[in-house]
Short mmCIF file of N, CA and C in Angstrom, two decimals:
data_model
loop_
_atom_site.label_atom_id
_atom_site.label_comp_id
_atom_site.label_asym_id
_atom_site.label_seq_id
_atom_site.Cartn_x
_atom_site.Cartn_y
_atom_site.Cartn_z
N MET A 4 73.42 83.52 98.44
CA MET A 4 73.69 83.69 97.02
C MET A 4 74.14 85.12 96.72
N ASP A 5 73.47 86.10 97.30
CA ASP A 5 73.82 87.50 97.05
C ASP A 5 75.19 87.83 97.61
N SER A 6 75.52 87.24 98.76
CA SER A 6 76.81 87.51 99.39
C SER A 6 77.96 86.99 98.52
N SER A 7 77.83 85.79 97.98
CA SER A 7 78.90 85.25 97.15
C SER A 7 79.00 86.01 95.83
N ASP A 8 77.87 86.48 95.32
CA ASP A 8 77.87 87.26 94.09
C ASP A 8 78.57 88.61 94.33
N ALA A 9 78.30 89.22 95.47
CA ALA A 9 78.94 90.49 95.81
C ALA A 9 80.44 90.30 95.99
N LYS A 10 80.83 89.20 96.64
CA LYS A 10 82.27 88.93 96.83
C LYS A 10 82.96 88.68 95.49
N ARG A 11 82.28 88.02 94.59
CA ARG A 11 82.84 87.77 93.26
C ARG A 11 83.03 89.09 92.51
N LYS A 12 82.06 90.00 92.64
CA LYS A 12 82.18 91.31 91.99
C LYS A 12 83.35 92.10 92.58
N GLN A 13 83.50 92.04 93.89
CA GLN A 13 84.61 92.72 94.55
C GLN A 13 85.94 92.16 94.06
N TYR A 14 86.00 90.84 93.94
CA TYR A 14 87.23 90.20 93.47
C TYR A 14 87.54 90.62 92.03
N LYS A 15 86.52 90.64 91.18
CA LYS A 15 86.72 91.06 89.79
C LYS A 15 87.20 92.51 89.73
N LEU A 16 86.61 93.37 90.55
CA LEU A 16 87.03 94.76 90.61
C LEU A 16 88.49 94.87 91.03
N ALA A 17 88.87 94.08 92.03
CA ALA A 17 90.26 94.10 92.50
C ALA A 17 91.22 93.65 91.40
N VAL A 18 90.84 92.63 90.66
CA VAL A 18 91.70 92.14 89.57
C VAL A 18 91.84 93.20 88.49
N VAL A 19 90.73 93.83 88.12
CA VAL A 19 90.78 94.88 87.10
C VAL A 19 91.66 96.04 87.58
N LEU A 20 91.55 96.42 88.83
CA LEU A 20 92.38 97.51 89.37
C LEU A 20 93.85 97.12 89.37
N GLN A 21 94.15 95.86 89.67
CA GLN A 21 95.55 95.43 89.65
C GLN A 21 96.09 95.41 88.22
N ILE A 22 95.27 95.02 87.27
CA ILE A 22 95.69 95.06 85.87
C ILE A 22 95.95 96.50 85.44
N LEU A 23 95.07 97.41 85.86
CA LEU A 23 95.28 98.83 85.55
C LEU A 23 96.56 99.35 86.20
N THR A 24 96.89 98.86 87.38
CA THR A 24 98.12 99.26 88.05
C THR A 24 99.34 98.83 87.24
N VAL A 25 99.29 97.61 86.71
CA VAL A 25 100.39 97.13 85.87
C VAL A 25 100.49 97.97 84.60
N ILE A 26 99.35 98.30 84.00
CA ILE A 26 99.35 99.12 82.79
C ILE A 26 99.93 100.50 83.10
N ILE A 27 99.55 101.07 84.23
CA ILE A 27 100.10 102.38 84.63
C ILE A 27 101.61 102.29 84.83
N ALA A 28 102.07 101.21 85.46
CA ALA A 28 103.52 101.04 85.67
C ALA A 28 104.26 100.95 84.33
N VAL A 29 103.70 100.21 83.39
CA VAL A 29 104.32 100.10 82.06
C VAL A 29 104.32 101.47 81.36
N CYS A 30 103.22 102.19 81.47
CA CYS A 30 103.14 103.53 80.86
C CYS A 30 104.15 104.48 81.49
N LEU A 31 104.32 104.40 82.80
CA LEU A 31 105.30 105.25 83.47
C LEU A 31 106.72 104.90 83.02
N GLY A 32 106.97 103.62 82.82
CA GLY A 32 108.27 103.21 82.29
C GLY A 32 108.49 103.78 80.89
N GLY A 33 107.45 103.71 80.07
CA GLY A 33 107.53 104.30 78.73
C GLY A 33 107.71 105.80 78.79
N LEU A 34 107.07 106.44 79.76
CA LEU A 34 107.21 107.88 79.93
C LEU A 34 108.65 108.25 80.29
N CYS A 35 109.28 107.42 81.11
CA CYS A 35 110.69 107.67 81.46
C CYS A 35 111.58 107.59 80.23
N VAL A 36 111.34 106.60 79.39
CA VAL A 36 112.12 106.47 78.15
C VAL A 36 111.85 107.66 77.24
N TRP A 37 110.57 108.03 77.08
CA TRP A 37 110.21 109.16 76.24
C TRP A 37 110.82 110.45 76.77
N ALA A 38 110.83 110.62 78.09
CA ALA A 38 111.38 111.84 78.70
C ALA A 38 112.86 111.98 78.39
N SER A 39 113.59 110.87 78.32
CA SER A 39 115.01 110.98 78.00
C SER A 39 115.21 111.48 76.57
N PHE A 40 114.32 111.09 75.65
CA PHE A 40 114.40 111.61 74.28
C PHE A 40 114.04 113.09 74.23
N ILE A 41 113.02 113.46 74.98
CA ILE A 41 112.61 114.87 75.03
C ILE A 41 113.73 115.72 75.62
N ARG A 42 114.36 115.22 76.66
CA ARG A 42 115.45 115.95 77.30
C ARG A 42 116.57 116.21 76.31
N ARG A 43 116.85 115.25 75.46
CA ARG A 43 117.90 115.39 74.45
C ARG A 43 117.51 116.37 73.34
N SER A 44 116.21 116.60 73.17
CA SER A 44 115.77 117.49 72.09
C SER A 44 115.65 118.95 72.51
N VAL A 45 115.87 119.25 73.78
CA VAL A 45 115.71 120.63 74.25
C VAL A 45 116.62 121.61 73.50
N PRO A 46 117.90 121.28 73.22
CA PRO A 46 118.68 122.26 72.44
C PRO A 46 118.05 122.61 71.10
N PHE A 47 117.43 121.63 70.43
CA PHE A 47 116.73 121.94 69.18
C PHE A 47 115.49 122.80 69.47
N LEU A 48 114.78 122.48 70.56
CA LEU A 48 113.56 123.21 70.89
C LEU A 48 113.82 124.66 71.27
N THR A 49 115.07 125.00 71.53
CA THR A 49 115.40 126.39 71.90
C THR A 49 116.01 127.17 70.74
N SER A 50 116.03 126.58 69.56
CA SER A 50 116.67 127.25 68.42
C SER A 50 115.85 128.46 67.97
N ASP A 51 116.57 129.44 67.40
CA ASP A 51 115.92 130.67 66.92
C ASP A 51 114.89 130.37 65.83
N GLU A 52 115.23 129.45 64.94
CA GLU A 52 114.33 129.13 63.82
C GLU A 52 112.98 128.61 64.33
N LEU A 53 113.03 127.71 65.29
CA LEU A 53 111.79 127.13 65.80
C LEU A 53 110.95 128.19 66.51
N TRP A 54 111.57 129.00 67.36
CA TRP A 54 110.81 130.00 68.11
C TRP A 54 110.22 131.07 67.18
N LYS A 55 110.96 131.42 66.13
CA LYS A 55 110.43 132.40 65.17
C LYS A 55 109.27 131.80 64.38
N SER A 56 109.40 130.52 63.99
CA SER A 56 108.32 129.89 63.23
C SER A 56 107.06 129.72 64.07
N LEU A 57 107.22 129.61 65.39
CA LEU A 57 106.07 129.51 66.29
C LEU A 57 105.51 130.88 66.66
N GLY A 58 106.21 131.92 66.28
CA GLY A 58 105.75 133.27 66.58
C GLY A 58 106.04 133.69 68.01
N LEU A 59 106.98 133.03 68.66
CA LEU A 59 107.35 133.37 70.04
C LEU A 59 108.52 134.34 70.02
N SER A 60 108.56 135.24 70.98
CA SER A 60 109.56 136.30 70.91
C SER A 60 110.54 136.31 72.08
N LEU A 61 110.59 135.27 72.89
CA LEU A 61 111.52 135.26 74.02
C LEU A 61 112.94 135.13 73.47
N SER A 62 113.73 136.16 73.69
CA SER A 62 115.10 136.13 73.17
C SER A 62 115.98 135.30 74.10
N GLN A 63 117.04 134.82 73.53
CA GLN A 63 118.00 134.04 74.30
C GLN A 63 119.37 134.61 74.00
N THR A 64 120.17 134.84 75.04
CA THR A 64 121.46 135.48 74.84
C THR A 64 122.48 134.53 74.22
N LYS A 65 122.35 133.24 74.45
CA LYS A 65 123.31 132.27 73.93
C LYS A 65 122.58 131.14 73.22
N THR A 66 123.28 130.49 72.31
CA THR A 66 122.76 129.29 71.66
C THR A 66 123.07 128.10 72.55
N LEU A 67 122.08 127.26 72.77
CA LEU A 67 122.24 126.11 73.67
C LEU A 67 122.80 124.92 72.89
N SER A 68 124.01 124.53 73.24
CA SER A 68 124.62 123.34 72.62
C SER A 68 124.38 122.14 73.53
N MET A 69 124.64 120.95 73.00
CA MET A 69 124.46 119.73 73.81
C MET A 69 125.38 119.74 75.02
N SER A 70 126.60 120.23 74.86
CA SER A 70 127.52 120.25 76.01
C SER A 70 127.03 121.23 77.08
N ASP A 71 126.50 122.40 76.64
CA ASP A 71 125.91 123.34 77.61
C ASP A 71 124.72 122.71 78.32
N TRP A 72 123.91 122.02 77.55
CA TRP A 72 122.71 121.38 78.10
C TRP A 72 123.09 120.32 79.13
N ASP A 73 124.11 119.51 78.80
CA ASP A 73 124.56 118.49 79.74
C ASP A 73 125.08 119.11 81.03
N LEU A 74 125.76 120.24 80.91
CA LEU A 74 126.23 120.95 82.11
C LEU A 74 125.07 121.50 82.93
N LEU A 75 124.08 122.06 82.25
CA LEU A 75 122.92 122.60 82.96
C LEU A 75 122.15 121.52 83.70
N MET A 76 122.08 120.33 83.12
CA MET A 76 121.27 119.25 83.69
C MET A 76 122.08 118.31 84.57
N LYS A 77 123.28 118.68 84.92
CA LYS A 77 124.13 117.83 85.74
C LYS A 77 123.45 117.52 87.07
N GLY A 78 123.33 116.24 87.38
CA GLY A 78 122.73 115.80 88.64
C GLY A 78 121.24 115.52 88.59
N HIS A 79 120.60 115.74 87.45
CA HIS A 79 119.14 115.57 87.40
C HIS A 79 118.73 114.10 87.52
N ARG A 80 119.60 113.19 87.17
CA ARG A 80 119.24 111.76 87.22
C ARG A 80 118.98 111.29 88.65
N VAL A 81 119.65 111.92 89.62
CA VAL A 81 119.42 111.57 91.02
C VAL A 81 117.97 111.83 91.38
N PHE A 82 117.47 112.99 90.98
CA PHE A 82 116.07 113.33 91.24
C PHE A 82 115.14 112.34 90.53
N THR A 83 115.49 111.98 89.31
CA THR A 83 114.65 111.07 88.53
C THR A 83 114.59 109.70 89.18
N VAL A 84 115.72 109.19 89.63
CA VAL A 84 115.75 107.86 90.27
C VAL A 84 114.93 107.88 91.56
N ILE A 85 115.05 108.93 92.35
CA ILE A 85 114.26 109.03 93.58
C ILE A 85 112.77 109.06 93.25
N THR A 86 112.40 109.83 92.24
CA THR A 86 110.99 109.91 91.84
C THR A 86 110.48 108.57 91.35
N VAL A 87 111.30 107.82 90.61
CA VAL A 87 110.90 106.49 90.13
C VAL A 87 110.65 105.56 91.32
N PHE A 88 111.53 105.58 92.31
CA PHE A 88 111.34 104.72 93.48
C PHE A 88 110.09 105.11 94.27
N LEU A 89 109.87 106.42 94.42
CA LEU A 89 108.66 106.87 95.13
C LEU A 89 107.40 106.47 94.37
N SER A 90 107.43 106.60 93.04
CA SER A 90 106.28 106.21 92.22
C SER A 90 106.03 104.71 92.30
N ALA A 91 107.10 103.93 92.30
CA ALA A 91 106.96 102.47 92.45
C ALA A 91 106.36 102.12 93.81
N ALA A 92 106.75 102.85 94.85
CA ALA A 92 106.18 102.62 96.18
C ALA A 92 104.69 102.97 96.19
N ILE A 93 104.32 104.03 95.50
CA ILE A 93 102.90 104.41 95.41
C ILE A 93 102.10 103.30 94.73
N LEU A 94 102.63 102.78 93.62
CA LEU A 94 101.93 101.70 92.91
C LEU A 94 101.86 100.44 93.76
N SER A 95 102.90 100.16 94.52
CA SER A 95 102.89 99.01 95.42
C SER A 95 101.81 99.16 96.50
N LEU A 96 101.71 100.35 97.05
CA LEU A 96 100.66 100.58 98.05
C LEU A 96 99.27 100.45 97.43
N PHE A 97 99.13 100.89 96.19
CA PHE A 97 97.83 100.77 95.54
C PHE A 97 97.47 99.30 95.31
N THR A 98 98.45 98.47 95.01
CA THR A 98 98.14 97.04 94.87
C THR A 98 97.67 96.45 96.19
N ARG A 99 98.19 96.96 97.30
CA ARG A 99 97.69 96.52 98.61
C ARG A 99 96.24 96.93 98.82
N VAL A 100 95.91 98.12 98.35
CA VAL A 100 94.51 98.56 98.40
C VAL A 100 93.65 97.61 97.59
N CYS A 101 94.14 97.23 96.42
CA CYS A 101 93.40 96.31 95.55
C CYS A 101 93.19 94.96 96.23
N VAL A 102 94.19 94.49 96.96
CA VAL A 102 94.06 93.22 97.68
C VAL A 102 92.95 93.33 98.72
N GLN A 103 92.91 94.45 99.44
CA GLN A 103 91.85 94.65 100.44
C GLN A 103 90.48 94.70 99.78
N ILE A 104 90.40 95.32 98.62
CA ILE A 104 89.13 95.37 97.89
C ILE A 104 88.72 93.96 97.49
N GLY A 105 89.68 93.15 97.04
CA GLY A 105 89.40 91.77 96.66
C GLY A 105 88.92 90.93 97.82
N ARG A 106 89.32 91.27 99.02
CA ARG A 106 88.88 90.57 100.23
C ARG A 106 87.57 91.12 100.78
N ASP A 107 86.94 91.98 100.02
CA ASP A 107 85.70 92.65 100.42
C ASP A 107 85.90 93.46 101.70
N ASN A 108 87.05 94.12 101.76
CA ASN A 108 87.40 94.93 102.91
C ASN A 108 87.82 96.33 102.41
N SER A 109 86.98 96.90 101.56
CA SER A 109 87.31 98.18 100.93
C SER A 109 87.45 99.30 101.95
N PHE A 110 86.51 99.33 102.90
CA PHE A 110 86.51 100.40 103.89
C PHE A 110 87.16 99.89 105.16
N SER A 111 88.50 99.98 105.18
CA SER A 111 89.26 99.47 106.31
C SER A 111 90.31 100.49 106.74
N GLU A 112 90.80 100.29 107.96
CA GLU A 112 91.87 101.15 108.45
C GLU A 112 93.12 101.00 107.58
N GLU A 113 93.35 99.78 107.09
CA GLU A 113 94.52 99.53 106.25
C GLU A 113 94.48 100.40 105.00
N ASN A 114 93.33 100.41 104.32
CA ASN A 114 93.22 101.21 103.10
C ASN A 114 93.37 102.69 103.39
N ALA A 115 92.82 103.14 104.50
CA ALA A 115 92.98 104.55 104.87
C ALA A 115 94.46 104.87 105.09
N THR A 116 95.17 103.96 105.74
CA THR A 116 96.60 104.14 105.96
C THR A 116 97.37 104.13 104.65
N TYR A 117 97.01 103.19 103.76
CA TYR A 117 97.69 103.12 102.46
C TYR A 117 97.48 104.40 101.66
N PHE A 118 96.26 104.92 101.66
CA PHE A 118 96.01 106.17 100.93
C PHE A 118 96.77 107.34 101.56
N ASN A 119 96.88 107.36 102.88
CA ASN A 119 97.67 108.40 103.55
C ASN A 119 99.13 108.32 103.14
N LEU A 120 99.67 107.09 103.11
CA LEU A 120 101.06 106.91 102.71
C LEU A 120 101.27 107.32 101.24
N MET A 121 100.31 106.97 100.39
CA MET A 121 100.39 107.36 98.99
C MET A 121 100.38 108.89 98.86
N ALA A 122 99.56 109.54 99.66
CA ALA A 122 99.51 111.01 99.63
C ALA A 122 100.85 111.60 100.08
N ALA A 123 101.44 111.03 101.11
CA ALA A 123 102.73 111.53 101.60
C ALA A 123 103.82 111.33 100.55
N LEU A 124 103.83 110.17 99.89
CA LEU A 124 104.84 109.92 98.86
C LEU A 124 104.66 110.85 97.66
N ALA A 125 103.41 111.09 97.28
CA ALA A 125 103.14 112.01 96.17
C ALA A 125 103.55 113.43 96.55
N ALA A 126 103.34 113.81 97.79
CA ALA A 126 103.77 115.14 98.25
C ALA A 126 105.29 115.24 98.22
N CYS A 127 105.98 114.15 98.56
CA CYS A 127 107.45 114.13 98.46
C CYS A 127 107.90 114.31 97.01
N CYS A 128 107.19 113.66 96.09
CA CYS A 128 107.51 113.83 94.66
C CYS A 128 107.29 115.27 94.24
N SER A 129 106.23 115.89 94.72
CA SER A 129 105.98 117.30 94.40
C SER A 129 107.10 118.18 94.92
N LEU A 130 107.53 117.89 96.14
CA LEU A 130 108.62 118.65 96.73
C LEU A 130 109.91 118.48 95.92
N LEU A 131 110.16 117.25 95.47
CA LEU A 131 111.34 117.01 94.62
C LEU A 131 111.27 117.83 93.34
N TYR A 132 110.09 117.89 92.73
CA TYR A 132 109.96 118.66 91.50
C TYR A 132 110.03 120.16 91.76
N LEU A 133 109.63 120.60 92.93
CA LEU A 133 109.80 122.02 93.27
C LEU A 133 111.28 122.35 93.37
N VAL A 134 112.04 121.50 94.08
CA VAL A 134 113.48 121.70 94.21
C VAL A 134 114.14 121.63 92.84
N LYS A 135 113.73 120.64 92.05
CA LYS A 135 114.28 120.46 90.70
C LYS A 135 114.00 121.70 89.85
N SER A 136 112.80 122.25 89.96
CA SER A 136 112.45 123.45 89.20
C SER A 136 113.33 124.63 89.60
N ILE A 137 113.45 124.83 90.89
CA ILE A 137 114.25 125.96 91.37
C ILE A 137 115.70 125.81 90.92
N LEU A 138 116.23 124.61 91.06
CA LEU A 138 117.63 124.37 90.72
C LEU A 138 117.90 124.49 89.22
N TYR A 139 117.17 123.74 88.42
CA TYR A 139 117.50 123.68 86.99
C TYR A 139 116.95 124.85 86.19
N VAL A 140 115.77 125.32 86.51
CA VAL A 140 115.25 126.51 85.81
C VAL A 140 116.10 127.72 86.20
N GLY A 141 116.47 127.77 87.46
CA GLY A 141 117.35 128.86 87.91
C GLY A 141 118.69 128.84 87.19
N ARG A 142 119.25 127.64 87.01
CA ARG A 142 120.50 127.51 86.26
C ARG A 142 120.35 128.03 84.84
N CYS A 143 119.26 127.64 84.20
CA CYS A 143 119.04 128.06 82.81
C CYS A 143 118.96 129.57 82.70
N PHE A 144 118.17 130.20 83.56
CA PHE A 144 118.00 131.65 83.49
C PHE A 144 119.27 132.39 83.88
N SER A 145 119.99 131.89 84.88
CA SER A 145 121.20 132.59 85.33
C SER A 145 122.33 132.49 84.31
N ARG A 146 122.30 131.48 83.46
CA ARG A 146 123.37 131.31 82.47
C ARG A 146 122.97 131.78 81.07
N GLY A 147 121.81 132.41 80.96
CA GLY A 147 121.42 133.02 79.70
C GLY A 147 120.67 132.10 78.75
N PHE A 148 120.11 131.01 79.24
CA PHE A 148 119.35 130.09 78.39
C PHE A 148 117.88 130.14 78.80
N GLU A 149 117.26 131.28 78.53
CA GLU A 149 115.89 131.53 78.98
C GLU A 149 114.88 130.58 78.37
N ARG A 150 115.06 130.26 77.09
CA ARG A 150 114.11 129.36 76.42
C ARG A 150 114.13 127.98 77.06
N ALA A 151 115.30 127.48 77.35
CA ALA A 151 115.40 126.18 78.02
C ALA A 151 114.75 126.25 79.40
N GLY A 152 114.91 127.39 80.06
CA GLY A 152 114.28 127.58 81.37
C GLY A 152 112.77 127.54 81.29
N VAL A 153 112.21 128.16 80.24
CA VAL A 153 110.75 128.15 80.05
C VAL A 153 110.25 126.74 79.79
N ILE A 154 110.99 126.00 78.95
CA ILE A 154 110.59 124.62 78.65
C ILE A 154 110.63 123.77 79.91
N LEU A 155 111.71 123.88 80.68
CA LEU A 155 111.82 123.11 81.92
C LEU A 155 110.76 123.52 82.93
N LEU A 156 110.48 124.81 83.00
CA LEU A 156 109.46 125.28 83.93
C LEU A 156 108.10 124.68 83.60
N PHE A 157 107.79 124.61 82.31
CA PHE A 157 106.53 123.99 81.89
C PHE A 157 106.49 122.50 82.26
N ILE A 158 107.55 121.77 81.95
CA ILE A 158 107.59 120.33 82.21
C ILE A 158 107.56 120.05 83.71
N TYR A 159 108.45 120.70 84.45
CA TYR A 159 108.52 120.45 85.89
C TYR A 159 107.28 120.97 86.62
N GLY A 160 106.77 122.10 86.19
CA GLY A 160 105.56 122.64 86.81
C GLY A 160 104.36 121.74 86.60
N SER A 161 104.24 121.19 85.39
CA SER A 161 103.14 120.27 85.10
C SER A 161 103.25 119.01 85.95
N THR A 162 104.44 118.48 86.05
CA THR A 162 104.65 117.26 86.85
C THR A 162 104.38 117.53 88.32
N LEU A 163 104.84 118.67 88.80
CA LEU A 163 104.59 119.05 90.19
C LEU A 163 103.08 119.14 90.45
N ALA A 164 102.35 119.75 89.54
CA ALA A 164 100.90 119.90 89.70
C ALA A 164 100.21 118.53 89.70
N ILE A 165 100.66 117.63 88.84
CA ILE A 165 100.06 116.28 88.79
C ILE A 165 100.26 115.56 90.11
N PHE A 166 101.48 115.62 90.65
CA PHE A 166 101.73 114.96 91.93
C PHE A 166 100.94 115.61 93.07
N LEU A 167 100.79 116.94 93.04
CA LEU A 167 100.01 117.61 94.08
C LEU A 167 98.53 117.22 94.01
N ILE A 168 97.99 117.16 92.82
CA ILE A 168 96.59 116.75 92.65
C ILE A 168 96.41 115.32 93.12
N PHE A 169 97.35 114.46 92.75
CA PHE A 169 97.28 113.06 93.18
C PHE A 169 97.36 112.96 94.71
N ALA A 170 98.24 113.73 95.33
CA ALA A 170 98.36 113.72 96.79
C ALA A 170 97.05 114.17 97.44
N PHE A 171 96.44 115.21 96.89
CA PHE A 171 95.17 115.70 97.41
C PHE A 171 94.07 114.63 97.28
N LEU A 172 94.01 113.98 96.12
CA LEU A 172 93.01 112.92 95.92
C LEU A 172 93.23 111.76 96.89
N CYS A 173 94.47 111.35 97.07
CA CYS A 173 94.75 110.25 97.99
C CYS A 173 94.39 110.62 99.42
N ARG A 174 94.71 111.84 99.80
CA ARG A 174 94.37 112.30 101.16
C ARG A 174 92.86 112.34 101.35
N SER A 175 92.14 112.80 100.34
CA SER A 175 90.68 112.83 100.42
C SER A 175 90.10 111.43 100.48
N LEU A 176 90.63 110.52 99.66
CA LEU A 176 90.17 109.13 99.70
C LEU A 176 90.46 108.48 101.04
N SER A 177 91.59 108.83 101.63
CA SER A 177 91.93 108.29 102.95
C SER A 177 90.89 108.69 103.99
N LYS A 178 90.52 109.95 103.98
CA LYS A 178 89.50 110.43 104.93
C LYS A 178 88.16 109.76 104.66
N LEU A 179 87.79 109.65 103.38
CA LEU A 179 86.53 109.03 103.01
C LEU A 179 86.49 107.56 103.45
N VAL A 180 87.56 106.83 103.16
CA VAL A 180 87.62 105.41 103.52
C VAL A 180 87.59 105.25 105.04
N TYR A 181 88.32 106.10 105.76
CA TYR A 181 88.34 105.98 107.21
C TYR A 181 86.96 106.31 107.81
N ASN A 182 86.30 107.33 107.28
CA ASN A 182 84.96 107.65 107.78
C ASN A 182 83.99 106.50 107.51
N ALA A 183 84.07 105.91 106.33
CA ALA A 183 83.21 104.76 106.01
C ALA A 183 83.54 103.57 106.92
N TYR A 184 84.82 103.39 107.22
CA TYR A 184 85.22 102.33 108.14
C TYR A 184 84.62 102.54 109.52
N GLU A 185 84.66 103.78 110.02
CA GLU A 185 84.09 104.06 111.34
C GLU A 185 82.59 103.81 111.37
N VAL A 186 81.89 104.22 110.32
CA VAL A 186 80.44 103.98 110.25
C VAL A 186 80.16 102.49 110.22
N LYS A 187 80.92 101.76 109.41
CA LYS A 187 80.75 100.31 109.31
C LYS A 187 81.03 99.65 110.66
N HIS A 188 82.08 100.11 111.33
CA HIS A 188 82.45 99.55 112.63
C HIS A 188 81.38 99.84 113.68
N GLU A 189 80.81 101.06 113.67
CA GLU A 189 79.74 101.40 114.61
C GLU A 189 78.49 100.56 114.34
N ASN A 190 78.20 100.36 113.07
CA ASN A 190 77.03 99.52 112.72
C ASN A 190 77.21 98.09 113.17
N GLU A 191 78.43 97.56 113.06
CA GLU A 191 78.68 96.19 113.51
C GLU A 191 78.55 96.07 115.02
N LEU A 192 78.94 97.14 115.74
CA LEU A 192 78.84 97.11 117.21
C LEU A 192 77.39 97.19 117.67
N THR A 193 76.57 97.96 116.94
CA THR A 193 75.16 98.10 117.36
C THR A 193 74.34 96.86 117.02
N ILE A 194 74.79 96.07 116.06
CA ILE A 194 74.05 94.85 115.69
C ILE A 194 74.42 93.79 116.65
#
């Protein structure tokens, strides 16, 4: 009776985690749509009136027009598409972890491998955002659009930090799951 109850709880946990994965995927899709609106608003966010009203004093040598902004951001969609595919792969791997949890196989070599792969993909996303930061923030500063550079540095730096933290957590979970798997495996051999 206790074994079937425990398996039912594991299955419920797996279902809840898969539902959360779908919710996260939908939220990430919404974030992509929202980011495109934010990207379009950067020329307004760099205006003298806004910076003066906020009490910020970073001067800008030129006024950022939409055409200047489009030139500065040329090629950024390639990075975005790659990041979307890597994020989708991470979510796909997490659903595999959820399946293992549903099978009452939480501490398995498979889950350790999935977490390792998720960590590697998140590290790749971090690397992409580092390159993106260097490229686009550098473009902004070299062409006299310092305010746009500061805004991009904040956005890209935050995203880079999130992916790095996620990679660290996945790597730590991988080690934890693998250690628990080894203990479980040793206990099964001694019984």
